[in-house]
């Protein structure tokens, strides 16, 4: 991600109007506009594998499965992000044209440049979404998926899945082998 050097602060309204006409996607947080950069092939394949599995499972169930080109609004005033994968089953999002506001599941595929942000500030912001029930962090370097799940006490629990395990996504009543998420991914050997 690259900060926009043109301005020190831009309002949420200015960002939303400006960003509609941009050839590249930009995220927005605390008055700052951040240009999105491309990921690796493995990053993209992992996101496609997860999206495909979710779409196949949720077909006909009234949910939307969306990828990195779909904007998410944490609130009306931001932040605004482009998660790698998200699912919404909320009626208010059914007719959405430019932005999703009520996801139940968000997944980010980790990269070295964004991992700390995805684990820290971004997750802190995502937790403000009242409908969010699960947040996945998917490693692009080895088979590991971390699932943060909101429990009945309102606390976020961490479940970690590795080689040969089956991932459970309670928010969409889905189980998927981790191997399917990493299908066709070849990890480099050091």
Coordinates of C-alpha atoms in Angstrom, one line a residue:
X1 CA 0.0 0.0 0.0
X2 CA 1.2 3.5 -0.8
X3 CA 0.0 6.6 0.9
X4 CA -1.4 9.4 -1.3
X5 CA 1.1 12.3 -1.0
X6 CA -1.3 14.8 -2.6
X7 CA -3.2 15.7 0.6
X8 CA -2.8 15.4 4.3
X9 CA -6.5 14.8 4.9
X10 CA -9.6 14.0 2.8
X11 CA -13.1 13.6 4.2
X12 CA -15.0 10.3 3.8
X13 CA -17.4 11.9 1.4
X14 CA -14.5 13.4 -0.8
X15 CA -12.8 10.0 -0.8
X16 CA -16.0 8.1 -1.9
X17 CA -16.7 10.6 -4.7
X18 CA -13.0 10.7 -5.9
X19 CA -12.4 7.0 -5.7
X20 CA -15.4 6.2 -8.0
X21 CA -13.4 7.7 -10.9
X22 CA -10.0 6.2 -10.2
X23 CA -8.4 3.5 -12.4
X24 CA -6.8 2.0 -9.3
X25 CA -8.4 1.0 -6.0
X26 CA -7.7 3.0 -2.9
X27 CA -8.4 2.2 0.7
X28 CA -9.3 4.9 3.2
X29 CA -8.5 5.3 6.9
X30 CA -8.5 8.3 9.2
X31 CA -8.5 10.8 6.3
X32 CA -5.7 9.1 4.4
X33 CA -6.0 7.5 1.0
X34 CA -3.9 4.4 0.4
X35 CA -3.3 3.0 -3.1
X36 CA -3.7 -0.8 -3.4
X37 CA -0.8 -2.7 -4.8
X38 CA -0.9 -6.1 -6.6
X39 CA -0.2 -9.3 -4.7
X40 CA 1.6 -12.5 -5.7
X41 CA 0.1 -15.2 -7.9
X42 CA -0.1 -17.5 -4.8
X43 CA -2.0 -14.8 -2.9
X44 CA -4.5 -14.5 -5.8
X45 CA -4.9 -18.3 -6.2
X46 CA -5.6 -18.7 -2.4
X47 CA -8.2 -16.0 -2.6
X48 CA -9.8 -17.5 -5.6
X49 CA -9.8 -21.0 -4.0
X50 CA -11.5 -19.7 -0.9
X51 CA -14.0 -17.6 -2.9
X52 CA -14.9 -20.6 -5.1
X53 CA -15.4 -22.9 -2.2
X54 CA -17.6 -20.4 -0.4
X55 CA -19.6 -19.5 -3.5
X56 CA -20.3 -23.2 -4.2
X57 CA -21.4 -23.7 -0.6
X58 CA -23.6 -20.6 -0.4
X59 CA -25.2 -20.8 -3.9
X60 CA -28.9 -20.3 -3.5
X61 CA -28.8 -19.4 0.2
X62 CA -29.2 -15.6 -0.2
X63 CA -25.6 -14.7 0.5
X64 CA -23.0 -12.7 -1.5
X65 CA -19.4 -13.9 -1.8
X66 CA -17.1 -11.1 -2.9
X67 CA -13.5 -10.7 -3.7
X68 CA -10.9 -7.9 -3.6
X69 CA -12.7 -5.6 -6.0
X70 CA -15.6 -5.1 -3.6
X71 CA -15.4 -2.2 -1.2
X72 CA -16.3 -2.6 2.5
X73 CA -17.4 0.3 4.7
X74 CA -16.7 -0.2 8.3
X75 CA -19.0 2.7 9.0
X76 CA -20.4 5.7 7.0
X77 CA -17.3 7.7 7.8
X78 CA -14.8 4.8 7.1
X79 CA -12.5 3.2 7.2
X80 CA -13.1 1.7 3.7
X81 CA -11.2 -1.4 2.7
X82 CA -11.0 -4.0 -0.1
X83 CA -10.8 -7.4 1.7
X84 CA -9.5 -10.3 -0.2
X85 CA -12.7 -12.3 0.4
X86 CA -15.9 -11.4 2.3
X87 CA -19.4 -12.8 2.7
X88 CA -22.6 -11.0 3.5
X89 CA -26.0 -12.6 4.1
X90 CA -27.5 -9.4 5.3
X91 CA -30.7 -8.1 3.6
X92 CA -29.3 -4.5 3.7
X93 CA -26.4 -5.6 1.4
X94 CA -28.6 -7.5 -1.1
X95 CA -29.0 -4.4 -3.4
X96 CA -25.5 -2.9 -2.8
X97 CA -23.9 -1.5 -5.9
X98 CA -20.6 0.0 -4.7
X99 CA -20.1 -1.0 -1.1
X100 CA -20.8 -3.8 1.4
X101 CA -21.5 -2.7 5.0
X102 CA -22.7 -5.8 6.8
X103 CA -20.4 -8.8 6.3
X104 CA -20.5 -11.9 8.5
X105 CA -17.1 -13.2 7.3
X106 CA -13.9 -11.4 6.1
X107 CA -10.7 -13.1 5.0
X108 CA -7.4 -11.6 4.3
X109 CA -4.5 -13.4 2.6
X110 CA -1.4 -12.4 4.4
X111 CA 1.6 -10.8 2.7
X112 CA 4.8 -9.6 4.3
X113 CA 4.0 -6.0 3.6
X114 CA 0.4 -6.1 5.1
X115 CA 0.5 -8.9 7.7
X116 CA 1.1 -6.6 10.7
X117 CA -1.6 -4.2 9.6
X118 CA -4.1 -7.1 8.8
X119 CA -3.5 -8.5 12.3
X120 CA -3.5 -5.2 14.1
X121 CA -5.3 -2.0 13.1
X122 CA -7.4 -3.5 10.3
X123 CA -8.7 -6.3 12.6
X124 CA -9.4 -3.6 15.3
X125 CA -11.4 -1.7 12.7
X126 CA -13.2 -4.8 11.4
X127 CA -14.4 -5.6 15.0
X128 CA -16.5 -2.5 14.9
X129 CA -18.8 -4.2 12.3
X130 CA -21.8 -5.4 14.3
X131 CA -22.5 -8.3 11.8
X132 CA -19.0 -9.7 11.6
X133 CA -18.7 -13.1 13.2
X134 CA -15.4 -14.5 11.7
X135 CA -12.2 -13.0 10.5
X136 CA -9.7 -15.3 8.6
X137 CA -6.0 -14.7 8.2
X138 CA -4.7 -17.0 5.5
X139 CA -0.9 -17.5 5.2
X140 CA 0.5 -17.3 1.7
X141 CA 3.8 -18.9 2.8
X142 CA 2.6 -22.2 4.3
X143 CA -0.7 -24.1 5.0
X144 CA -2.1 -22.2 8.0
X145 CA -5.4 -20.5 8.5
X146 CA -6.2 -18.5 11.6
X147 CA -9.9 -18.0 12.3
X148 CA -10.9 -15.4 14.8
X149 CA -14.5 -16.1 15.8
X150 CA -16.8 -14.0 17.9
X151 CA -18.2 -16.2 20.7
X152 CA -21.5 -16.0 22.5
X153 CA -19.9 -13.9 25.3
X154 CA -18.8 -11.3 22.7
X155 CA -15.1 -12.3 22.9
X156 CA -13.0 -13.1 19.9
X157 CA -11.5 -16.6 20.0
X158 CA -8.6 -17.9 17.9
X159 CA -8.7 -21.2 16.1
X160 CA -5.7 -22.3 14.1
X161 CA -5.8 -24.8 11.2
X162 CA -2.9 -26.5 9.6
X163 CA -1.8 -29.2 7.2
X164 CA -4.5 -31.9 6.7
X165 CA -7.1 -30.2 8.9
X166 CA -10.6 -29.1 8.1
X167 CA -11.5 -25.5 8.6
X168 CA -14.9 -24.8 10.2
X169 CA -16.6 -21.5 9.3
X170 CA -19.6 -21.2 11.7
X171 CA -20.8 -17.9 10.3
X172 CA -21.8 -19.6 7.1
X173 CA -22.1 -23.2 8.4
X174 CA -19.3 -24.5 6.2
X175 CA -16.4 -26.9 6.6
X176 CA -13.6 -27.1 4.0
X177 CA -10.4 -29.0 3.9
X178 CA -7.4 -26.7 4.2
X179 CA -5.9 -28.5 1.2
X180 CA -8.7 -27.1 -1.0
X181 CA -7.8 -23.6 0.0
X182 CA -4.2 -24.3 -1.0
X183 CA -5.0 -26.3 -4.1
X184 CA -2.3 -25.8 -6.8
X185 CA -0.1 -23.7 -4.5
X186 CA 3.6 -24.6 -4.6
X187 CA 5.5 -23.2 -1.7
X188 CA 9.1 -22.3 -2.3
X189 CA 11.8 -24.2 -0.4
X190 CA 14.5 -22.2 1.3

